[in-house]
Short mmCIF file of C-alpha atoms in Angstrom, two decimals:
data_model
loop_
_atom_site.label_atom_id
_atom_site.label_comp_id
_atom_site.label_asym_id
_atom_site.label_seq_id
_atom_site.Cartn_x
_atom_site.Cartn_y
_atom_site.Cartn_z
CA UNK M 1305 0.00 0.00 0.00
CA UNK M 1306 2.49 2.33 1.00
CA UNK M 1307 4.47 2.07 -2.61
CA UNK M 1308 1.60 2.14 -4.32
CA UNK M 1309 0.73 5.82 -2.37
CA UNK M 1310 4.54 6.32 -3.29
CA UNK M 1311 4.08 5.86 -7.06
CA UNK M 1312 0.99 7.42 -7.61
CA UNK M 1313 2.53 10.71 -5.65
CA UNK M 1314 5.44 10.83 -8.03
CA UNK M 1315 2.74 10.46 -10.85
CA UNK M 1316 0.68 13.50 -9.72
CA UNK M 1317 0.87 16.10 -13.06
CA UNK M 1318 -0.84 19.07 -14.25
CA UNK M 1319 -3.54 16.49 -15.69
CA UNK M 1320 -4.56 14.92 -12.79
CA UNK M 1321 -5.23 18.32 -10.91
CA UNK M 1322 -7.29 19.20 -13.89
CA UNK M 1323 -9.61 15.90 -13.56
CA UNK M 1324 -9.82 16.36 -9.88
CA UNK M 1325 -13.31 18.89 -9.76
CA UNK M 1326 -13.54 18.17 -6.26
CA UNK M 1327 -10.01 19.60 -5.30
CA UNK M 1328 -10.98 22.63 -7.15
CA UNK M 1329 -14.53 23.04 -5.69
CA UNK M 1330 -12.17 22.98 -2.37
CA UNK M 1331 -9.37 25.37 -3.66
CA UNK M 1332 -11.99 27.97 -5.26
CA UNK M 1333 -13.94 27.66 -1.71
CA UNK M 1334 -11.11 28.21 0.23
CA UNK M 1335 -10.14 30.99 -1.64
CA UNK M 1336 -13.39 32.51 -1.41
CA UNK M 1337 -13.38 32.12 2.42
CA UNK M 1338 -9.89 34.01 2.24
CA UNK M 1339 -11.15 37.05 0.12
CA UNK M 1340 -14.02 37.51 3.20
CA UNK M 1341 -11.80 37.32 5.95
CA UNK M 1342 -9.40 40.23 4.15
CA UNK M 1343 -12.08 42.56 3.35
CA UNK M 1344 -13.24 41.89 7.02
CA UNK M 1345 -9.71 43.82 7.54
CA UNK M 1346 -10.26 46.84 5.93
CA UNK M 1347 -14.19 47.45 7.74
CA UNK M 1348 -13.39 49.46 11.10
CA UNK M 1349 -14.93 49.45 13.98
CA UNK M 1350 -17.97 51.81 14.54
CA UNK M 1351 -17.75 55.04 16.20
CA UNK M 1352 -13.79 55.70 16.18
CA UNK M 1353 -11.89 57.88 14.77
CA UNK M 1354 -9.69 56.11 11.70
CA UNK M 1355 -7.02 59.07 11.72
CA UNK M 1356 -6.39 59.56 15.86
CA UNK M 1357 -6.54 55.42 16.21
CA UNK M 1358 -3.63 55.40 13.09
CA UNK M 1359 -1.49 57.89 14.89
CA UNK M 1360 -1.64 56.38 18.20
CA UNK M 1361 -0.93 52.82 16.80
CA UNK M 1362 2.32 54.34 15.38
CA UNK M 1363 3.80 54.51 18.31
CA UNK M 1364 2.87 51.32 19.64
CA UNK M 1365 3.50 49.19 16.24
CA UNK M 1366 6.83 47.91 17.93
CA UNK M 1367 5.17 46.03 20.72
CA UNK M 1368 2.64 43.10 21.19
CA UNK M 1369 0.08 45.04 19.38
CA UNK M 1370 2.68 45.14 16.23
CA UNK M 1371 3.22 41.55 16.18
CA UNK M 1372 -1.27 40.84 16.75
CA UNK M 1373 -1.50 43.53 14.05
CA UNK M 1374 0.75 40.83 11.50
CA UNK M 1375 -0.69 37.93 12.43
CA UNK M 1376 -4.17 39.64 12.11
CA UNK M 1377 -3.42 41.18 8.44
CA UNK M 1378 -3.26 44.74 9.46
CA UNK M 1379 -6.93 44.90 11.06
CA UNK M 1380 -5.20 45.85 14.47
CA UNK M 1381 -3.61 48.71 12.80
CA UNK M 1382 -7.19 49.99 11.01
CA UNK M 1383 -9.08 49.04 14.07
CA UNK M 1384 -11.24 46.72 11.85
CA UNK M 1385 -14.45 44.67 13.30
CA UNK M 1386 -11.50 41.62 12.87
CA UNK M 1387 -9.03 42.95 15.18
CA UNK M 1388 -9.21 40.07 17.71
CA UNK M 1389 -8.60 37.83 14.76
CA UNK M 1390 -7.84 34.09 15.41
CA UNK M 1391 -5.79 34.64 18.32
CA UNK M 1392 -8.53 33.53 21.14
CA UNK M 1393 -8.50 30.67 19.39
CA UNK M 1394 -5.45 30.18 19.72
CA UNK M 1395 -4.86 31.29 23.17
CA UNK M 1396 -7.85 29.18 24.10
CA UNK M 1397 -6.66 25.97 22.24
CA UNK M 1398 -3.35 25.88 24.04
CA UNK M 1399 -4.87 26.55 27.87
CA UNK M 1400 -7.42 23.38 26.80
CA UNK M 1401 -4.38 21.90 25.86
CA UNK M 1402 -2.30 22.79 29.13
CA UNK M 1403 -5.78 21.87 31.10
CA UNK M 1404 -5.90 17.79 29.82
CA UNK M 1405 -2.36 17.22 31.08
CA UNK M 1406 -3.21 18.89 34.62
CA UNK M 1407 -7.10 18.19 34.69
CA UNK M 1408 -7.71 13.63 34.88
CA UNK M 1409 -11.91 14.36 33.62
CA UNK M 1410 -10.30 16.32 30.48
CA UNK M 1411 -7.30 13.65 29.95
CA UNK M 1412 -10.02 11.10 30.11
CA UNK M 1413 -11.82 12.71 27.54
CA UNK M 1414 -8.95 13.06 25.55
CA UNK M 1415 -8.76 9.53 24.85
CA UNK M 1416 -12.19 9.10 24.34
CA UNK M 1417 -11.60 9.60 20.91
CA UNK M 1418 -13.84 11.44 18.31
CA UNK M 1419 -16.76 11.74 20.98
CA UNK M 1420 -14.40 13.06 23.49
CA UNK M 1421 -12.47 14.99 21.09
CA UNK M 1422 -15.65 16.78 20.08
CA UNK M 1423 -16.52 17.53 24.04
CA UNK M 1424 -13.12 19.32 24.24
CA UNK M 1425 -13.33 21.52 20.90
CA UNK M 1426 -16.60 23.00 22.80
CA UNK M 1427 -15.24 23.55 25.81
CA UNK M 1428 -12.35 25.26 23.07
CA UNK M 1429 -15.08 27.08 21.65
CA UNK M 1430 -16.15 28.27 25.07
CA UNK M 1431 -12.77 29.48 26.39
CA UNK M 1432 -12.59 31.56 22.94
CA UNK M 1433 -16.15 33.52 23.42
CA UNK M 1434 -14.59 34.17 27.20
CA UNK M 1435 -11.13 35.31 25.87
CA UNK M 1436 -12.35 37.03 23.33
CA UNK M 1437 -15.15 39.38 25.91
CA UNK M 1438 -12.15 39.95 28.22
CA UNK M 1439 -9.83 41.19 25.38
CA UNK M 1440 -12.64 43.11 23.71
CA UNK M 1441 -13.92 44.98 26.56
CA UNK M 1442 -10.25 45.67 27.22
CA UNK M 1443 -9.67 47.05 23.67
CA UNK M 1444 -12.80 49.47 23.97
CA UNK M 1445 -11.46 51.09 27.50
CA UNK M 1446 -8.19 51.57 25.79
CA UNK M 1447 -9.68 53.19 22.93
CA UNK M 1448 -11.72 55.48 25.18
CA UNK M 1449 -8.75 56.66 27.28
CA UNK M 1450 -6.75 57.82 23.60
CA UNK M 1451 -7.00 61.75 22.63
CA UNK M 1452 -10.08 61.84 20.52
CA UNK M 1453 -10.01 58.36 18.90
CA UNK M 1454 -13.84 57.62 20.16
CA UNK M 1455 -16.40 60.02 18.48
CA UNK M 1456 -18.85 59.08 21.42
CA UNK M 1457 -17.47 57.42 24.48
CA UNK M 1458 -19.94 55.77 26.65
CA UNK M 1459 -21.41 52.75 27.49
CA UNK M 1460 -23.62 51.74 24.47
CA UNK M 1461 -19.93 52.16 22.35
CA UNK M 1462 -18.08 49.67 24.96
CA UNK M 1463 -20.93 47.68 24.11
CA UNK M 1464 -20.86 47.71 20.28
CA UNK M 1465 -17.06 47.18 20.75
CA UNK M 1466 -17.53 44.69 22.45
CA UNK M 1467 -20.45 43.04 19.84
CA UNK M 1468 -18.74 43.64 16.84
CA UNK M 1469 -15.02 42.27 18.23
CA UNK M 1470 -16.45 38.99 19.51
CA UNK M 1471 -18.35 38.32 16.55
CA UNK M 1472 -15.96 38.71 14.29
CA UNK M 1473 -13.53 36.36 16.07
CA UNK M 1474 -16.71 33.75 16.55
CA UNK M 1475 -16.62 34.73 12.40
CA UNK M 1476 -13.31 34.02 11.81
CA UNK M 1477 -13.62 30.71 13.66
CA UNK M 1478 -16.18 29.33 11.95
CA UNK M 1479 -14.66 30.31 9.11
CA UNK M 1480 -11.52 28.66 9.61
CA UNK M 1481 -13.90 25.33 10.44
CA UNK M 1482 -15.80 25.85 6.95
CA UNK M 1483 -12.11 26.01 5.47
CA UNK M 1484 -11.01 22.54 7.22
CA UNK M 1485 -14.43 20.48 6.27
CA UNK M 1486 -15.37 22.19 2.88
CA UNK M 1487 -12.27 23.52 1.64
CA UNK M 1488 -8.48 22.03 1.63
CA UNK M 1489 -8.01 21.72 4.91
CA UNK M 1490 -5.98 23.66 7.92
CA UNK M 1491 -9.05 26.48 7.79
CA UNK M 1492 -7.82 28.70 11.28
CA UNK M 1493 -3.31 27.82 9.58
CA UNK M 1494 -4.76 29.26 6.65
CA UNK M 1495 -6.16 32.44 8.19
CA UNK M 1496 -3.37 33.28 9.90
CA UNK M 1497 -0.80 32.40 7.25
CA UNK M 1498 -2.82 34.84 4.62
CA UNK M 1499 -2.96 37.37 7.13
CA UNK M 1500 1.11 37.56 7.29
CA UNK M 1501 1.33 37.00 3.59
CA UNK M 1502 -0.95 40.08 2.97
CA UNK M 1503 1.77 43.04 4.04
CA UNK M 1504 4.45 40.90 1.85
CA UNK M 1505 4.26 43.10 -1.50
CA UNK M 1506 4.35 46.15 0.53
CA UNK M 1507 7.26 45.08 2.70
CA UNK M 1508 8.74 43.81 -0.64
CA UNK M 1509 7.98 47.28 -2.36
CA UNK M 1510 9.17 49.27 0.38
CA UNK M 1511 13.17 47.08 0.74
CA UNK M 1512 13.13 47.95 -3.42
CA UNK M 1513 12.35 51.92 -2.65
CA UNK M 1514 15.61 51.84 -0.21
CA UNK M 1515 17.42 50.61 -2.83
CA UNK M 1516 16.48 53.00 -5.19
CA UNK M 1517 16.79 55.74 -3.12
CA UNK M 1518 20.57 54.06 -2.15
CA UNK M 1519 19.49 53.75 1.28
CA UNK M 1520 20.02 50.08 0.64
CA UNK M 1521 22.98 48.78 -1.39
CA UNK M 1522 22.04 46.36 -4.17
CA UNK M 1523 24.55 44.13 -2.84
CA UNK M 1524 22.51 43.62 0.29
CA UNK M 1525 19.07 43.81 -1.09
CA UNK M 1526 20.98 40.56 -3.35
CA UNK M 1527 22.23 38.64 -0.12
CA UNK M 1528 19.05 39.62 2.10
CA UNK M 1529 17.29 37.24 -0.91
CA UNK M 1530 19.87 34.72 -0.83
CA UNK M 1531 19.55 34.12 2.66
CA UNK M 1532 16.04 33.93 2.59
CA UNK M 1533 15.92 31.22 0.22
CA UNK M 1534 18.89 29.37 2.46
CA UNK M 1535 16.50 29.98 5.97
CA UNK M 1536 13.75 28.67 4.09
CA UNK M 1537 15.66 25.48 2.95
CA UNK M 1538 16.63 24.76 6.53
CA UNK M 1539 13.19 25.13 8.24
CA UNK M 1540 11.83 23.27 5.60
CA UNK M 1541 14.51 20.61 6.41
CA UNK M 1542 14.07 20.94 10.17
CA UNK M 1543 10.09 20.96 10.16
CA UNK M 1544 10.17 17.27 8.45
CA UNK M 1545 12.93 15.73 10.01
CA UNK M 1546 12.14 12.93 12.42
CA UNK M 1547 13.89 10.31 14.28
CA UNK M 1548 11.66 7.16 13.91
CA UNK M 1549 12.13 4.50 16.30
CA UNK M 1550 11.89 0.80 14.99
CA UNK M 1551 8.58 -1.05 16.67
CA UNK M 1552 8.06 -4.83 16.27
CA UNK M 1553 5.69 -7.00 16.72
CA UNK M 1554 4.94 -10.76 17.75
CA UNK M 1555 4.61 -13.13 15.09
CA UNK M 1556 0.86 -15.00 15.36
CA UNK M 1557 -0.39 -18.40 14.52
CA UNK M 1558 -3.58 -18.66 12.61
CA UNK M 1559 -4.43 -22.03 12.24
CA UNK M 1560 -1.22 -24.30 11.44
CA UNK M 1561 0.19 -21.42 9.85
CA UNK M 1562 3.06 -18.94 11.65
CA UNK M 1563 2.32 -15.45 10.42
CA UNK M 1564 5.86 -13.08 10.47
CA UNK M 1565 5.43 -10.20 13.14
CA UNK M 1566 5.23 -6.47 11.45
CA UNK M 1567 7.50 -4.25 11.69
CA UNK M 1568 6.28 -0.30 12.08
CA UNK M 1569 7.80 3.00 12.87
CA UNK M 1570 7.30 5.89 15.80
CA UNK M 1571 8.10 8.92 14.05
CA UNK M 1572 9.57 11.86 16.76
CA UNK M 1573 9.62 15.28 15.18
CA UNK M 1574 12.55 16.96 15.58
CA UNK M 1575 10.16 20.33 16.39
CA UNK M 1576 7.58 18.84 18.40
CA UNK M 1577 6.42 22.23 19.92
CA UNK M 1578 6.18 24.09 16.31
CA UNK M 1579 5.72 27.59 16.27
CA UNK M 1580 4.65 27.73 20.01
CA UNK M 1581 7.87 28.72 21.89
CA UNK M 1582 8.66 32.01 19.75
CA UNK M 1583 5.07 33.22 19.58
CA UNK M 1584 5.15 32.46 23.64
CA UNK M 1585 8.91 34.23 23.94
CA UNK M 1586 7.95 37.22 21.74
CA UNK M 1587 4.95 38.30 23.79
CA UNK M 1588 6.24 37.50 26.97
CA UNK M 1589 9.06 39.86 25.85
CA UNK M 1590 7.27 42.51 24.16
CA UNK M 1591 4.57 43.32 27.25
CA UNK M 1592 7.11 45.31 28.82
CA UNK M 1593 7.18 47.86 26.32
CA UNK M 1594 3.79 47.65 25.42
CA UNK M 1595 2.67 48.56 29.01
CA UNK M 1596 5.20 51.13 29.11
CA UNK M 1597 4.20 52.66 26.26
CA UNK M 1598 0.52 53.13 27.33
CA UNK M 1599 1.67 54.28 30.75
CA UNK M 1600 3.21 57.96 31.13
CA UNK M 1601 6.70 57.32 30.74
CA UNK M 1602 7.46 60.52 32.20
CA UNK M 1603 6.63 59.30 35.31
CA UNK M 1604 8.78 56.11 34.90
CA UNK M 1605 11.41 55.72 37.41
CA UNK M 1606 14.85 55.30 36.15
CA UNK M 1607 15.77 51.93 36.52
CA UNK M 1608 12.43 50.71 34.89
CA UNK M 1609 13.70 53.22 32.09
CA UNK M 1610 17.13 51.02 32.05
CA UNK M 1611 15.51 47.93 32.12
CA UNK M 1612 13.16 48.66 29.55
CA UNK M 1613 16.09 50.05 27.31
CA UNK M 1614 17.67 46.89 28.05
CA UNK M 1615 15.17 44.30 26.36
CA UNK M 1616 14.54 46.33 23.16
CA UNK M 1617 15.04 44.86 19.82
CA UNK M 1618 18.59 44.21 18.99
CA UNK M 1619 20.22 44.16 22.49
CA UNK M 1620 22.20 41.65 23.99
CA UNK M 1621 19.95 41.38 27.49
CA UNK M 1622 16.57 40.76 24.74
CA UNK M 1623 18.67 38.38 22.86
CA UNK M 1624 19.60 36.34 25.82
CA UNK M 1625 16.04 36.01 27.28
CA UNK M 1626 14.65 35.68 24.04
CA UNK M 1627 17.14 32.52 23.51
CA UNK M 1628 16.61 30.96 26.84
CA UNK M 1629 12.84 31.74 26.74
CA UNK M 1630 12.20 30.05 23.30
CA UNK M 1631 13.99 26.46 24.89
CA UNK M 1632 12.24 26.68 27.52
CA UNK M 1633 8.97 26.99 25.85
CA UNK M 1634 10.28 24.29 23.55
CA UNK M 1635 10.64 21.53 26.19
CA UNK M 1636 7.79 22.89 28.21
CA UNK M 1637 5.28 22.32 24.95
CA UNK M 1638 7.18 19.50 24.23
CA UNK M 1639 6.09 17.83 27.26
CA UNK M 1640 2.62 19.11 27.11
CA UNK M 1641 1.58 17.35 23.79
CA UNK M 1642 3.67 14.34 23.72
CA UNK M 1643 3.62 11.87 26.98
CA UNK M 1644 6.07 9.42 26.53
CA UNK M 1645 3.86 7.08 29.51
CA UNK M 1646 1.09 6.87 26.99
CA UNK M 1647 2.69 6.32 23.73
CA UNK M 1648 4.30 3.48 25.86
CA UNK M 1649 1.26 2.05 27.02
CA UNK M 1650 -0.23 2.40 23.65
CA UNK M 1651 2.56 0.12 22.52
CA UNK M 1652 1.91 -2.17 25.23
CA UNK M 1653 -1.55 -2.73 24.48
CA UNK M 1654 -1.36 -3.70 20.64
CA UNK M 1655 1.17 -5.61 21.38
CA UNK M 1656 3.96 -3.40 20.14
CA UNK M 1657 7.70 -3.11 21.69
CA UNK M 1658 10.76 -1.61 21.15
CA UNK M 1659 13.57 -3.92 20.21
CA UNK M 1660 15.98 -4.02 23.48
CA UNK M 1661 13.80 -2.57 25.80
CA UNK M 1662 10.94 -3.89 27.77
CA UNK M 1663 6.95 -2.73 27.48
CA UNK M 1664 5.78 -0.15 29.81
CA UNK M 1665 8.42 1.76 31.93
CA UNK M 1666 11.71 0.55 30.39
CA UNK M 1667 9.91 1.69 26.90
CA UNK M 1668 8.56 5.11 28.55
CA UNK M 1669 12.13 5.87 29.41
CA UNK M 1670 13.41 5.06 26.25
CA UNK M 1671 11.43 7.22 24.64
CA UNK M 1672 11.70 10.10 27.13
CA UNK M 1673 15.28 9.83 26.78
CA UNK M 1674 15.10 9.81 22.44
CA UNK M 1675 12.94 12.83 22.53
CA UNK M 1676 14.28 14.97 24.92
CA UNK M 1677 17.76 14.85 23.05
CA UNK M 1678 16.25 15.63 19.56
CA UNK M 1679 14.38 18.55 21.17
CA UNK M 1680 17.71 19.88 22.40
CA UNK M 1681 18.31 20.13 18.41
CA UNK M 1682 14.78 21.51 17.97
CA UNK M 1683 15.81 23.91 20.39
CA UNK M 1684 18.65 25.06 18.96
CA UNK M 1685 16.91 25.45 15.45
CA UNK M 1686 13.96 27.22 16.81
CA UNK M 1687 16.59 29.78 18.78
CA UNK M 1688 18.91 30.38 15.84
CA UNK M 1689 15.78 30.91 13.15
CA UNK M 1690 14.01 33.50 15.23
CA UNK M 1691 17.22 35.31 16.31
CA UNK M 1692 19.07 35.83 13.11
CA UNK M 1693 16.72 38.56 11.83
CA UNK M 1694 17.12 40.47 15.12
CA UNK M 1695 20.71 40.35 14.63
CA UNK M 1696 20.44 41.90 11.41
CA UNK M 1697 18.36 44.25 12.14
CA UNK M 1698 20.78 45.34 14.30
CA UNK M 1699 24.00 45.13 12.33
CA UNK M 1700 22.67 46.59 9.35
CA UNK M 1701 19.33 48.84 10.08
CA UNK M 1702 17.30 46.62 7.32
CA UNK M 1703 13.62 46.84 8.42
CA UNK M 1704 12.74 42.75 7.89
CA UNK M 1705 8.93 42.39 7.74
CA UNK M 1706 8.92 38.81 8.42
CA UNK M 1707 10.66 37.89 11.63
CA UNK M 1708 11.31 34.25 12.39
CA UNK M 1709 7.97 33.57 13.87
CA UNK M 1710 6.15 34.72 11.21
CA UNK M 1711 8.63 33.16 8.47
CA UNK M 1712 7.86 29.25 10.93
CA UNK M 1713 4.25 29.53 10.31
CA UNK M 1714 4.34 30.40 6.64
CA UNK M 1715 6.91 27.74 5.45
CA UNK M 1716 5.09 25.65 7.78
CA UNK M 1717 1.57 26.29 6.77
CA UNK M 1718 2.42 26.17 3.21
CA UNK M 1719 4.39 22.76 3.87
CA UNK M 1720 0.73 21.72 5.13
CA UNK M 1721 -1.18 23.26 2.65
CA UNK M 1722 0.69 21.01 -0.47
CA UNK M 1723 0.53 18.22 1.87
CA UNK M 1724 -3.59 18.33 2.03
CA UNK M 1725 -3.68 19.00 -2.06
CA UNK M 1726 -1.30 15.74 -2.67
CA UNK M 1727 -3.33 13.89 -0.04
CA UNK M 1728 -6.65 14.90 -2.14
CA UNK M 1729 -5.03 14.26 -5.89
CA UNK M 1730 -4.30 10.77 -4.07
CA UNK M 1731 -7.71 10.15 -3.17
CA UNK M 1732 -9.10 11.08 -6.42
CA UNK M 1733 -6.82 8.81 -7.91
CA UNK M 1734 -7.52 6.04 -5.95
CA UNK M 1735 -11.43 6.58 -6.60
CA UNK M 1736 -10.65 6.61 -10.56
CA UNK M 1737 -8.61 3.49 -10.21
CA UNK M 1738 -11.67 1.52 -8.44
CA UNK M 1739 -13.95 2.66 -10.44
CA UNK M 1740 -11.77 1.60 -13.79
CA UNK M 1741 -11.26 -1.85 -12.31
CA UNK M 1742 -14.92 -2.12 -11.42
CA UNK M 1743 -16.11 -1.69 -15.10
CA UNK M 1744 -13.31 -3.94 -15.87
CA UNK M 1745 -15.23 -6.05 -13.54
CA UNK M 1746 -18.50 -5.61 -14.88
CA UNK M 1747 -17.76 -6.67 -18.74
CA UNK M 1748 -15.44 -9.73 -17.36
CA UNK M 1749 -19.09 -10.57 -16.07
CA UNK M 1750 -21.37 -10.10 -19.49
#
């Protein structure tokens, strides 16, 4: 079976996307869903002030509300009705996750299976709607306490803030789900992937105007591509590579006949914990300066001043918690979504075992001790990808729009994104070659 998927993967042309109609009902609907969510961006919120809201945001764009304002497609910076964006979602999706490893009823509905599964994406959906009132109500007292940025302030405009925010993120999510059942899969990846993607040609535009200008030498604009193309390589080499561990089992008599045992793989990623770690590290990071910036900082005592000067972009004291931060988050989430206990006793139960090492504990530790060495590697990749645009930002002033979070989830989500369209061409070549060999079937009968 698996050469089979092998060989008809390699076959997959031009012609066999252009047979598939259901792949591109999916791609045209997915699209579709896409174009909504990005004029969503561009409709602000009711009873602001566009122009007051702009200038404040520019001196805030270097703080959290710079890096929500990417991942949510510039609606943060236009104070549009999808400002929230995905991120409850998110947020809400990794404390459910945090919750089943600390929580037994949740862990026990975790391997439930689908029923369970679906128990725990409402309890997802739940958090989000709670998140996503806290954040919003939030966002509207901000807004009232800037110079002239609400027309009316008031209760009935915390309200409508309030209204319009939550919806659109309750939007957005069921958008993303529409996108995952109906389209090509990866719906809430996809949201936030087109949202980063969407400041690209003006980031792109902007790098070319500095080199016209000769702000920019040509023969940095040249090896600012060059490296690109090389970081992209490597994540794309790091985000599939996987240390699979060998799992055998017992051969089995049926009958008078001995039946061979199976042989299988456990694949380990070497990035278990994905994207997390830097989107944790970043925030973390960036809150100082955010509060700072919405507090009077002519109030701010000096050492708060030195501190805060300290952990901006570029420095050595931001680099080193930024570094430490993003392994710790990477062993932390590690050890959230993978439990070495249960993919042992998972083992254990079909009959499955590791070559040299005994089921249950031996096994556990065996795997415990495989992963946490590969995530030291993960680590390390994850630390050196998100720090090497910092560092040139600060040794040669070039303003990179995509930072090493940002540049994770796109290479990532588009990794995922090919993977669903092969996986559908597959299908739909499977389903031609049954139904081929069942009219071969049918006039064998006649």
């Amino acid at each position: 079976m698996a050469s089979a998927a092998e060989q008809l993967a390699s076959n997959l042309n031009f012609s066999a996307f252009a047979k598939a109609e259901d792949l591109k009902k999916r791609i045209w609907f997915t699209i579709g869903a896409l174009l909504v969510y990005r004029l969503g961006t561009y409709i602000p919120l009711p009873g602001i002030n566009p122009d007051a809201f702009a200038q404040a945001f520019s001196s805030q764009s270097k703080g959290v509300l710079g890096m929500f304002n990417m991942f949510a497609g510039g609606a943060v910076q236009r104070m549009a009705i999808f400002a929230l964006g995905i991120m409850p979602y998110i947020s809400a999706s990794i404390i459910m996750q945090l919750m089943t490893s600390v929580i037994p009823s949740l862990e026990a509905l975790k391997k439930e299976g689908e029923q369970g599964r679906k128990i725990i994406n409402q309890y997802t959906r739940y958090g989000t709607v709670l998140l996503a009132l806290v954040q919003a109500y939030g966002i509207s007292v901000g807004l009232e306490g800037g110079n002239g940025i609400v027309n009316d302030p008031g209760m009935f405009f915390r309200i409508s803030t309030v209204v319009t925010l939550v919806g659109g993120t309750m939007f957005l999510m069921w958008l993303g789900e529409q996108i995952t059942a109906r389209g090509i899969g990866n719906g809430i990846s996809l949201i936030i992937f087109s949202g980063i993607v969407a400041g690209l040609p003006h980031a792109i535009s902007g790098t070319l105007e500095l080199g016209r200008t000769g702000a920019l030498s040509t023969g940095l604009i040249l090896a600012i591509i060059v490296l690109a193309v090389v970081v992209i390589a490597l994540i794309v080499f790091f985000e599939r590579a996987q240390r699979r561990l060998l799992i055998q089992y017992p051969k089995r008599q049926v009958g008078n006949r001995m039946f061979q045992g199976d042989t299988s793989h456990l694949p380990l990623k070497l990035n278990t914990s994905g994207v997390i770690p830097p989107i944790f590290a970043s925030s973390l990071l960036l809150l100082p300066a955010t509060i700072a910036g919405f507090s009077q900082t002519t109030n701010m005592p000096a050492w708060a001043s030195t501190i805060l000067a300290a952990l901006g972009h570029g420095q050595p004291l931001y680099m080193a918690f930024y570094a430490a931060m993003i392994a710790f988050f990477a062993f932390f989430y590690t050890a959230i979504v993978f439990n070495p206990k249960d993919t042992a006793d998972q083992l254990k139960k079909h009959s499955g075992f590791i070559p040299g090492y005994r089921p249950g504990e031996r096994t556990a530790d065996y795997i415990d001790y495989v992963l946490t060495r590969i995530t030291v590697v993960g680590a390390i990749y994850l630390v050196l990808v998100c720090l090497l645009p910092e560092f040139l930002i600060s040794a040669t002033g070039v303003p990179f729009y995509l930072g090493g979070t940002s540049l994770l989830i796109v290479v990532s989500v588009t990794l995922d994104t090919v993977a669903q369209i092969q996986g559908h061409l597959i299908a739909h070549q499977y389903e031609g070659l049954i139904k081929k060999s069942k009219l071969r079937g049918g006039k064998k009968a006649r």
